[in-house]
Coordinates of C-alpha atoms and ligand atoms in Angstrom, one line a residue:
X23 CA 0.0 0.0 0.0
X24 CA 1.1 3.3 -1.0
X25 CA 3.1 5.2 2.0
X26 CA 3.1 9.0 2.6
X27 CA 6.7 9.8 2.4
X28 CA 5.3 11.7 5.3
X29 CA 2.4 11.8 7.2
X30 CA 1.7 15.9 7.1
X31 CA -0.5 16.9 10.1
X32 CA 0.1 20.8 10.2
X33 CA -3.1 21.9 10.0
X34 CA -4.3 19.3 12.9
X35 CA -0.8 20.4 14.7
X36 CA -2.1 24.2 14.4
X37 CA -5.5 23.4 15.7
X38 CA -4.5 21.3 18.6
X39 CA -2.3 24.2 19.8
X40 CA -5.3 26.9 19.3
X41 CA -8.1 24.0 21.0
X42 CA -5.1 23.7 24.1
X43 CA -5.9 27.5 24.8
X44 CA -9.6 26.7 25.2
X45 CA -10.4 23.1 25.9
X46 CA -9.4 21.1 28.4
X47 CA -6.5 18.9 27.1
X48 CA -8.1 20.8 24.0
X49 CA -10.1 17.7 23.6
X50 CA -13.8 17.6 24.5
X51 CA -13.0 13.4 25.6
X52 CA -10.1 12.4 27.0
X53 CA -9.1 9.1 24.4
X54 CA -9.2 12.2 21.5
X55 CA -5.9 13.9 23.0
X56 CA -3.8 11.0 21.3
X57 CA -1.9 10.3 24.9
X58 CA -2.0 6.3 24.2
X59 CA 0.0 6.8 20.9
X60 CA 1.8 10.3 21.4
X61 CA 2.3 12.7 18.4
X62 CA -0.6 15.2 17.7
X63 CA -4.2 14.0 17.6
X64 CA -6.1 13.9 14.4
X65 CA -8.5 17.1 13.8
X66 CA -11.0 15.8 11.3
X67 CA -12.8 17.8 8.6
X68 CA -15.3 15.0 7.0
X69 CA -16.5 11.4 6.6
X70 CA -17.6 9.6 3.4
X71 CA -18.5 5.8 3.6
X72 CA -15.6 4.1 4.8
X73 CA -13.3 7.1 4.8
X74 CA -12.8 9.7 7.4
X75 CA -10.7 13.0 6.0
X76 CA -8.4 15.1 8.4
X77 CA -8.2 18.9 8.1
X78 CA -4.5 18.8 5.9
X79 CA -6.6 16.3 3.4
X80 CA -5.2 13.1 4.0
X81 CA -7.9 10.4 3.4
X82 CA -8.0 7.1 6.2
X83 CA -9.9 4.3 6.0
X84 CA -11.9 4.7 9.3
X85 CA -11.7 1.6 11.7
X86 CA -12.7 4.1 14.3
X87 CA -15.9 4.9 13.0
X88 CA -17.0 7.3 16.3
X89 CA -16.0 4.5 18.4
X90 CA -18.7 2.5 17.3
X91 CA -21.9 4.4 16.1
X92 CA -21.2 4.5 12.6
X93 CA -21.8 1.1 11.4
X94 CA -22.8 1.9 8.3
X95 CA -20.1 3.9 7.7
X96 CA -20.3 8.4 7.2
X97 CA -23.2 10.1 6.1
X98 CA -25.5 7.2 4.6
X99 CA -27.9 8.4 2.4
X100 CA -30.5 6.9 4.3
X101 CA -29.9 8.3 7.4
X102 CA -29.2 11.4 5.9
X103 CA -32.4 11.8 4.1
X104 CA -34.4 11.4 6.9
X105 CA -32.4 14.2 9.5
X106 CA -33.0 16.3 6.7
X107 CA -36.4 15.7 6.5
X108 CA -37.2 16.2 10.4
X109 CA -34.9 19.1 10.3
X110 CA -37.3 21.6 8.5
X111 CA -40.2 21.1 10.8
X112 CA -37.9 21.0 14.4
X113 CA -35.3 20.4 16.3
X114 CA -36.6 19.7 19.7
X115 CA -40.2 19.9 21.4
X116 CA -39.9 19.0 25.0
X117 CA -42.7 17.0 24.1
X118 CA -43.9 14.2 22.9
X119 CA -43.3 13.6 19.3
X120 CA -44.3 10.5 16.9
X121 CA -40.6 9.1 16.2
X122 CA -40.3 8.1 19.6
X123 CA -42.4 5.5 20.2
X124 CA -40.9 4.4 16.2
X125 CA -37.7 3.8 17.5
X126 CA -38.6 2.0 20.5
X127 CA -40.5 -0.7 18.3
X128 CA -37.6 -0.9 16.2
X129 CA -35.3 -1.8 19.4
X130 CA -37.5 -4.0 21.0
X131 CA -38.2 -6.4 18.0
X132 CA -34.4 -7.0 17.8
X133 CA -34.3 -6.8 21.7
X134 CA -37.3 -9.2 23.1
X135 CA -35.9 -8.7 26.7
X136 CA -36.7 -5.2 26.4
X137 CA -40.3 -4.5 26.8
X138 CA -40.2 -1.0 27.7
X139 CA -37.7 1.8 27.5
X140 CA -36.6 5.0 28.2
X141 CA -34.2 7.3 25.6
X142 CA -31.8 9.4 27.0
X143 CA -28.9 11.1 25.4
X144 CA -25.8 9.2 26.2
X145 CA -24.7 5.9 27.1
X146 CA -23.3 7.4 30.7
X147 CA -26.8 8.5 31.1
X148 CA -28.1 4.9 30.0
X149 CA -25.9 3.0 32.7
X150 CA -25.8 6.0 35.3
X151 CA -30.3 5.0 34.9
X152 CA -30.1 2.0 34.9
X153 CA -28.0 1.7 37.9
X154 CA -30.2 3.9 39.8
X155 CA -33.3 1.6 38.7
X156 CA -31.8 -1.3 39.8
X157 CA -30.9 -0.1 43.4
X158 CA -34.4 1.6 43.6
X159 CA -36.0 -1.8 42.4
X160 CA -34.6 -4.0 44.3
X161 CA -33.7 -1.7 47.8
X162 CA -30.2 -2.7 47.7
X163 CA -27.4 -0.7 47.1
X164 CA -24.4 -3.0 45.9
X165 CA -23.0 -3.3 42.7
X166 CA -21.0 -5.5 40.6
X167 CA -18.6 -4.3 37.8
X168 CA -15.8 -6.1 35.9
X169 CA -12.6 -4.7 35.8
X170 CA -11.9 -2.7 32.4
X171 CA -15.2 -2.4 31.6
X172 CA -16.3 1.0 30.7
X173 CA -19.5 2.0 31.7
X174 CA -19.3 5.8 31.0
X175 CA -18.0 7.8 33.5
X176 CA -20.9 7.9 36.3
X177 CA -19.5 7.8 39.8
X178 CA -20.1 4.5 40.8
X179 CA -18.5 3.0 37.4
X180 CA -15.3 5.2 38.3
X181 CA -13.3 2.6 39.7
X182 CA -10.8 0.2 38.0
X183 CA -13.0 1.3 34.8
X184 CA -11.7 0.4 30.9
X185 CA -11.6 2.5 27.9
X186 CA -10.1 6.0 28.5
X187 CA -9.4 5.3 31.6
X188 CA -7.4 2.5 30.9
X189 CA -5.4 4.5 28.2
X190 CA -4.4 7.0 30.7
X191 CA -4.2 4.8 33.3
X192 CA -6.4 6.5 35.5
X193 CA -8.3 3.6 36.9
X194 CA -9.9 5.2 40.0
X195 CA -10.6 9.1 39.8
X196 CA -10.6 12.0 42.0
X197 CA -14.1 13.2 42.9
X198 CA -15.8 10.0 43.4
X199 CA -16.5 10.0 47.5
X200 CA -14.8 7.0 48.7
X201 CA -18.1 6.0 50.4
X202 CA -19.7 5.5 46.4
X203 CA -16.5 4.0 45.8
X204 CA -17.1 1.5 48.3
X205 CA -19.9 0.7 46.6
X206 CA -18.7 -0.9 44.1
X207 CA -17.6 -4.2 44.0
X208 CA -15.1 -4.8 41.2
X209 CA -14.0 -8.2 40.0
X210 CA -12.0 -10.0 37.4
X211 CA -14.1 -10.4 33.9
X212 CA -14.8 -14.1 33.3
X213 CA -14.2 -15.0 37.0
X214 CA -17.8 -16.8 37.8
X215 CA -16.0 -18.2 40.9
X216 CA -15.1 -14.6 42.4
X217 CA -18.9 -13.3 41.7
X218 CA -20.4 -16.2 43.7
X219 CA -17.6 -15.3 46.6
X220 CA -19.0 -11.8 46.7
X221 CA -22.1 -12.5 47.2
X222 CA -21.9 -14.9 50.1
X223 CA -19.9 -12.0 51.3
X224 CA -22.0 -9.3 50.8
X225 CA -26.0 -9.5 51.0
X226 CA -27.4 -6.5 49.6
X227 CA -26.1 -6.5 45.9
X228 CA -28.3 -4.8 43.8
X229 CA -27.1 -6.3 40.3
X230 CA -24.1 -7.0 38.1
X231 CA -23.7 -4.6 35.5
X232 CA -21.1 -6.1 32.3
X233 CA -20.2 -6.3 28.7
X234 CA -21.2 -8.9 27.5
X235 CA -18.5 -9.0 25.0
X236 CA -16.2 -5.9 26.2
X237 CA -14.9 -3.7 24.1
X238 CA -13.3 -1.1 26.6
X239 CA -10.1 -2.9 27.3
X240 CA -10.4 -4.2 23.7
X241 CA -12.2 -6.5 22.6
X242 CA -12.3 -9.6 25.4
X243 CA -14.9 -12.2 24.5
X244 CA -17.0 -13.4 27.2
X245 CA -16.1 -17.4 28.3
X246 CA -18.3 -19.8 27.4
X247 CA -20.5 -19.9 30.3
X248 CA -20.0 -16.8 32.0
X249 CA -23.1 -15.0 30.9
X250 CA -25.3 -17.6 31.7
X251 CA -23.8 -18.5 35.1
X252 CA -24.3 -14.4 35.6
X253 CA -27.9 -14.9 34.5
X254 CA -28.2 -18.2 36.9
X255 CA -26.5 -16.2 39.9
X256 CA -28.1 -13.0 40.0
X257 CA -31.6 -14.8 39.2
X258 CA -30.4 -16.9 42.5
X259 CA -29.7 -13.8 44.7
X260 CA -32.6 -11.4 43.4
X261 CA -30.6 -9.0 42.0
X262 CA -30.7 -8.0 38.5
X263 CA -28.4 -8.6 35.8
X264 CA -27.9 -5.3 33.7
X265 CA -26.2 -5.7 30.3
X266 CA -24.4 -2.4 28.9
X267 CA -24.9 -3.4 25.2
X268 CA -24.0 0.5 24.3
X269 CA -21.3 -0.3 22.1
X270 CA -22.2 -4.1 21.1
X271 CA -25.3 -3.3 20.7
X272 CA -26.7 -4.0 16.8
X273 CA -23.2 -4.1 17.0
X274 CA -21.9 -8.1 17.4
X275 CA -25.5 -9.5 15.9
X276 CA -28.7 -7.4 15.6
X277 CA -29.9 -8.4 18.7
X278 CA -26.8 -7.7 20.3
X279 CA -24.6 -10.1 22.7
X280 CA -27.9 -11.1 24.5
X281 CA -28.8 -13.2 21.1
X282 CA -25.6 -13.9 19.8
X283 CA -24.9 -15.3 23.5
X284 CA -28.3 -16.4 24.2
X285 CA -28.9 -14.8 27.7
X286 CA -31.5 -12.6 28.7
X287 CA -30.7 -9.6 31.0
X288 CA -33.3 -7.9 33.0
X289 CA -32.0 -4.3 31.6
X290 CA -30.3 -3.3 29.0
X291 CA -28.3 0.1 28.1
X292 CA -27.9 1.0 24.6
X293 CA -26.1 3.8 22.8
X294 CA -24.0 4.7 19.7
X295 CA -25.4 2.7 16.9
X296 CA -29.2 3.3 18.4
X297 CA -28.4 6.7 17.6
X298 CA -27.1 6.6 14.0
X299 CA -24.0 9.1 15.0
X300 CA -25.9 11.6 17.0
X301 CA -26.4 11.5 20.9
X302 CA -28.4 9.0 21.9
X303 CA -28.9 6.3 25.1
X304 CA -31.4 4.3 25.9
X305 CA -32.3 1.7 29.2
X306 CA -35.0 -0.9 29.0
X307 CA -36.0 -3.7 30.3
X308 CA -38.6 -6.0 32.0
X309 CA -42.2 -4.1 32.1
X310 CA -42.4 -4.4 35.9
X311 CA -38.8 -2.9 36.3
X312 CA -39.3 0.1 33.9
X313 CA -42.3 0.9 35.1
X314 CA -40.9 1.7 38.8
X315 CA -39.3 4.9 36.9
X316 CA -41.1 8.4 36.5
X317 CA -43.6 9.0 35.5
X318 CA -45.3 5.7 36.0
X319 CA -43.1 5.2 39.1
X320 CA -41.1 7.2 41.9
X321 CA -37.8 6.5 40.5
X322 CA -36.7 10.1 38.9
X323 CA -35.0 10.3 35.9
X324 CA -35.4 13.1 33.0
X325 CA -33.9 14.7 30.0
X326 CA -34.8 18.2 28.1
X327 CA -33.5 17.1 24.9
X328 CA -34.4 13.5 25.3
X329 CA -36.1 11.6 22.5
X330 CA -35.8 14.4 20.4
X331 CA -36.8 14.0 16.4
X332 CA -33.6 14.8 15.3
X333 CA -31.8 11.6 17.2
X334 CA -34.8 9.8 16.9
X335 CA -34.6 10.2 12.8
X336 CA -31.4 9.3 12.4
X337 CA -31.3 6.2 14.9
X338 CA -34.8 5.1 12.7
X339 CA -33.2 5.1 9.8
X340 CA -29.8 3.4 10.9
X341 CA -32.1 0.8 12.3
X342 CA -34.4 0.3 9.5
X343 CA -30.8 -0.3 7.4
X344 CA -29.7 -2.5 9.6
X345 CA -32.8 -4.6 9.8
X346 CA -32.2 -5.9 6.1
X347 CA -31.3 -9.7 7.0
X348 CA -28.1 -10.4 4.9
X349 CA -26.1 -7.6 6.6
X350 CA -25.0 -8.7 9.6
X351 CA -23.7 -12.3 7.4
X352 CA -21.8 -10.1 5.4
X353 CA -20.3 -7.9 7.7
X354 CA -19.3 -10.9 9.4
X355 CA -17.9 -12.5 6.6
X356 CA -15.8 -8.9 5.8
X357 CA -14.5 -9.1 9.3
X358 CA -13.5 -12.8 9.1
X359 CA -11.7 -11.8 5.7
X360 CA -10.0 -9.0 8.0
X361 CA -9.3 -11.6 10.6
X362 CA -7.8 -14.1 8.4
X363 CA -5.6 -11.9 6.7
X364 CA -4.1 -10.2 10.2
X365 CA -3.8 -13.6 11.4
X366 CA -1.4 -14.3 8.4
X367 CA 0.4 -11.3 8.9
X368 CA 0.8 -11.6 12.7
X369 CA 2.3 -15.5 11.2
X370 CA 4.6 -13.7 8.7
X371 CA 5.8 -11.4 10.8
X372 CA 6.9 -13.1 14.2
X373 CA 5.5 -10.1 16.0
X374 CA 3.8 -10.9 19.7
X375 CA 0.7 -10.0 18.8
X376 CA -3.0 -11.4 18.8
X377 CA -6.2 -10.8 17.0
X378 CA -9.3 -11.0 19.1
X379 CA -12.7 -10.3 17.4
X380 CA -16.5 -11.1 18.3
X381 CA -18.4 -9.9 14.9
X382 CA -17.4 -6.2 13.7
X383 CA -15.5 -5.2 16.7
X384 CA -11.9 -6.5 17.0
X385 CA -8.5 -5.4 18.8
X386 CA -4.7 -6.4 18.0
X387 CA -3.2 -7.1 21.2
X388 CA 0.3 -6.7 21.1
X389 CA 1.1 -9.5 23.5
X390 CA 2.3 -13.2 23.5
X391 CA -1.3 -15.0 24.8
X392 CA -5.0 -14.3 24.5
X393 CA -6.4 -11.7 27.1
X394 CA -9.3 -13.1 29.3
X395 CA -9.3 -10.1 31.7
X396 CA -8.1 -6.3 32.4
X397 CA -4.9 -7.9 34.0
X398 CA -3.7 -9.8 30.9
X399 CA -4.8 -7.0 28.9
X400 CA -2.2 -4.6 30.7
X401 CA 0.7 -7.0 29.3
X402 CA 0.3 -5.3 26.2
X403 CA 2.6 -3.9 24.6
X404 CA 1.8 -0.1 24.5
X405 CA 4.7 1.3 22.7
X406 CA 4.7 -1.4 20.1
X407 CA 0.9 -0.4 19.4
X408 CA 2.0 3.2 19.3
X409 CA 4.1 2.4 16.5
X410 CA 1.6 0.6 15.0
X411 CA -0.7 3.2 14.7
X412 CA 0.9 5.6 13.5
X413 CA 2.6 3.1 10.3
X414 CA -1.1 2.6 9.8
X415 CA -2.0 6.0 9.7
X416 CA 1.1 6.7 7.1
X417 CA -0.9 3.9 4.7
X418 CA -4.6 5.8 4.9
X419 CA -5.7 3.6 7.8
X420 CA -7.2 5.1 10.9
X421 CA -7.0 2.6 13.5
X422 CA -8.3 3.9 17.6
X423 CA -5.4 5.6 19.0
X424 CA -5.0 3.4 21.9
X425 CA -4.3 -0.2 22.8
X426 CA -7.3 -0.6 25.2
X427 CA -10.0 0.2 22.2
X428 CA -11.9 -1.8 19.1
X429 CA -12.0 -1.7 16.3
X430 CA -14.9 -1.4 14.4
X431 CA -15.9 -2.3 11.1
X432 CA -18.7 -0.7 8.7
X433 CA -20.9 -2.3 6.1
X434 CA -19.6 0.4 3.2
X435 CA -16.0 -1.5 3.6
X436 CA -15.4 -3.3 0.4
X437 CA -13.3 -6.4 -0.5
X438 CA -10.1 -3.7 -2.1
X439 CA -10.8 -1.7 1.3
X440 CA -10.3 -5.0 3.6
X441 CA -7.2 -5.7 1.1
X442 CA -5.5 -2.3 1.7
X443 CA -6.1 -2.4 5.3
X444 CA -4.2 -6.2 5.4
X445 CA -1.1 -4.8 3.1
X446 CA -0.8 -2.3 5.7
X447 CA -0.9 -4.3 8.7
X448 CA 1.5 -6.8 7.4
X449 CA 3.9 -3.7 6.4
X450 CA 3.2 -2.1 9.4
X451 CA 3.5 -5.1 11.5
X452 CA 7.1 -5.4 9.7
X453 CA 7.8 -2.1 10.9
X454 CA 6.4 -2.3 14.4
X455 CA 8.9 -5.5 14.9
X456 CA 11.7 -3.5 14.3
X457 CA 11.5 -0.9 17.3
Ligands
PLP525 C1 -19.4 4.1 24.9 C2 -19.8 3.3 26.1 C3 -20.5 3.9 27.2 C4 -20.7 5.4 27.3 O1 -21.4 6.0 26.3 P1 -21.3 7.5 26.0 O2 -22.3 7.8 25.0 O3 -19.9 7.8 25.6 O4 -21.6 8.2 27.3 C5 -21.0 3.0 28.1 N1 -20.9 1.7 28.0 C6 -20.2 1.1 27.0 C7 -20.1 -0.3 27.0 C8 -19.7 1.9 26.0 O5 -19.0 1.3 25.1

């Protein structure tokens, strides 16, 4: 694959130094800032389809895709259409508008565990709501997280948490009261044994929040067994068993890790993809659950701009895409090509590395064995996957700049795209070897 003699970023260099004056970090998200591969972040200027274009005009293949929302690549007409249609006649009500309730059939014939919902406008929202339903359901005020998992960046889910947290390696932050700290009970992913232990240990647990697949320390499959024995020992202990499907979501199948894994949760969170690339959440759940939260019940929870026709538009459309029944089959067998050909590569070229992938979402782990949990995920090599990135980025590929996130693959990618992106990992993979 062609190489840029040299990777010019002095527009993005320029902008970074001007954003530093104004923004914190002069990011508006911590992973943006570029700390987990050095060198100046990436301003970008436009999407089309499978490329994403940065403000000095270099063109990348985008593995990023917004971290996860843009399965079906930038701007799809489809999508597009319909914003632009909603656009003309409002952007927000604060009231109840027809799209709403659209949407929320759409998610809960993919998701039959959910039978009512709630939008909101992030997934932090989603999680922080659920989390806050499941104490007030069930009176207790426990709860379980895995360590790396990213749940957004509510209080309680502050503590060893994955994604940019992980990068920076801030795994426990300032400003979350050691007594909701405490709260929190955070365990090794794919340890069954150490989730029965702490509940014989503790006795009011109000659920176990997880990933079903995670994605936040990259991508860590669950073990066969572990979501079910969740299912079996929450069910056992009358708590409730949350599944933060934000990112895998329409994501690993269309009915998320719950069908591709066959395990019902009580509630679900959802995010990105739901949302077709503008801000939306969602929680839902068993009837008898969701109905314990305002206005039907006393649990509060609100939003000004929630459900608005503008999110609600382009989340439809994205969804009505996405129901077309070959696509998932075909995305998978894209990412398989993908697979198969880093897999190859990794062969070729010696390099410590693995390839884990459930669906669309995948991460190269630069380390000598498979990562089960956050601990082996931290054996990986960080400066190797620095290097990486940035060999990648010299070929037109725009991988996540960090070592703890997926990547994710859309449905515009075609057969020469998947070929370009495994010529430049096995050159890249060359180079990375030599540092
Ligand atoms: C992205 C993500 C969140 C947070 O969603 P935001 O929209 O960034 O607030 C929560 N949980 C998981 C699993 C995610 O991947």
């Amino acid at each position: 694959m062609r190489v840029r003699a040299k990777l010019v970023l002095d527009r993005s260099k320029k902008l970074y130094q001007e954003a530093q004056k104004h923004l914190v970090g002069g990011v508006n998200s911590p992973v943006r800032a570029f700390k987990g591969v050095g060198g100046t972040p990436i301003f970008m200027a436009r999407g089309k389809g499978a490329y994403v274009i940065d403000v000095d005009g270099n063109r990348y293949i985008d593995l990023v895709g917004s971290w996860g929302p843009l399965i079906l690549g930038h701007v799809p007409l489809d999508v597009l259409n319909q914003v632009r249609r909603v656009l003309r006649k409002g952007f927000t009500f604060g009231a109840p508008s027809p799209l709403e309730s659209e949407l929320a059939q759409a998610v809960k014939k993919a998701y039959p565990s959910i039978e009512k919902i709630r939008f909101v406008s992030s997934g932090t929202e989603a999680t922080l709501s659920a989390l806050r339903l499941a104490r007030g359901a069930t009176g207790k005020k426990r709860i379980i997280k895995f360590e790396g998992c990213y749940h957004g960046h509510g209080d309680s889910f502050l503590v060893s948490a994955g994604s940019g947290a992980a990068t920076l390696g801030l795994p426990d932050s300032p400003g979350v009261p050691e007594e909701f700290a405490a709260l929190t009970i955070n365990l090794p992913y794919n340890d069954l044994h150490a989730v029965e232990e702490a509940f014989k240990r503790f006795q009011d647990i109000s659920g176990v929040i997880v990933e079903p697949v995670v994605g936040n320390m990259g991508v860590v499959p669950p073990k066969p067994g572990f979501l079910k024995g969740l299912r079996d020992i929450t069910r056992q202990h009358q708590a409730l068993l949350i599944f933060d499907e934000v990112m895998t979501g329409f994501r690993v199948a269309h009915g998320g890790a719950q069908e591709l894994y066959g395990v019902q949760p009580d509630l679900t969170t959802l995010g990105k993809i739901i949302g077709g690339g503008m801000p939306v959440g969602a929680y839902g759940g068993r009837a008898d659950l969701m109905s314990q939260v305002a206005p039907e019940g006393p649990i509060y929870q609100a939003g000004t701009l929630s459900g608005n026709p503008v999110a609600m538009a382009a989340g439809l459309a994205t969804l009505k895409d996405l129901s077309e029944p070959k696509l998932y089959q075909e995305l998978e067998e894209k990412a398989a090509y993908l697979e198969e050909g880093i897999r190859r590569a990794i062969q070729k070229t010696g390099v410590d590395a693995v390839y884990q992938r459930v669906g669309s979402m995948a991460t190269l782990f630069f380390c000598g064995h498979g990562v089960e949990n956050y601990t082996q995920a931290k054996d990986a090599n960080r400066q190797k996957y620095a290097k990486f990135f940035w060999a990648m980025a010299q070929r037109g590929v725009y991988l996540p700049p960090s070592q703890f996130e997926a990547f994710f693959l859309s449905t515009v990618l075609t057969q020469d795209h998947l070929k370009k992106i495994v010529r430049a990992v096995q050159e890249s993979l060359s180079e990375t070897q030599l540092v």
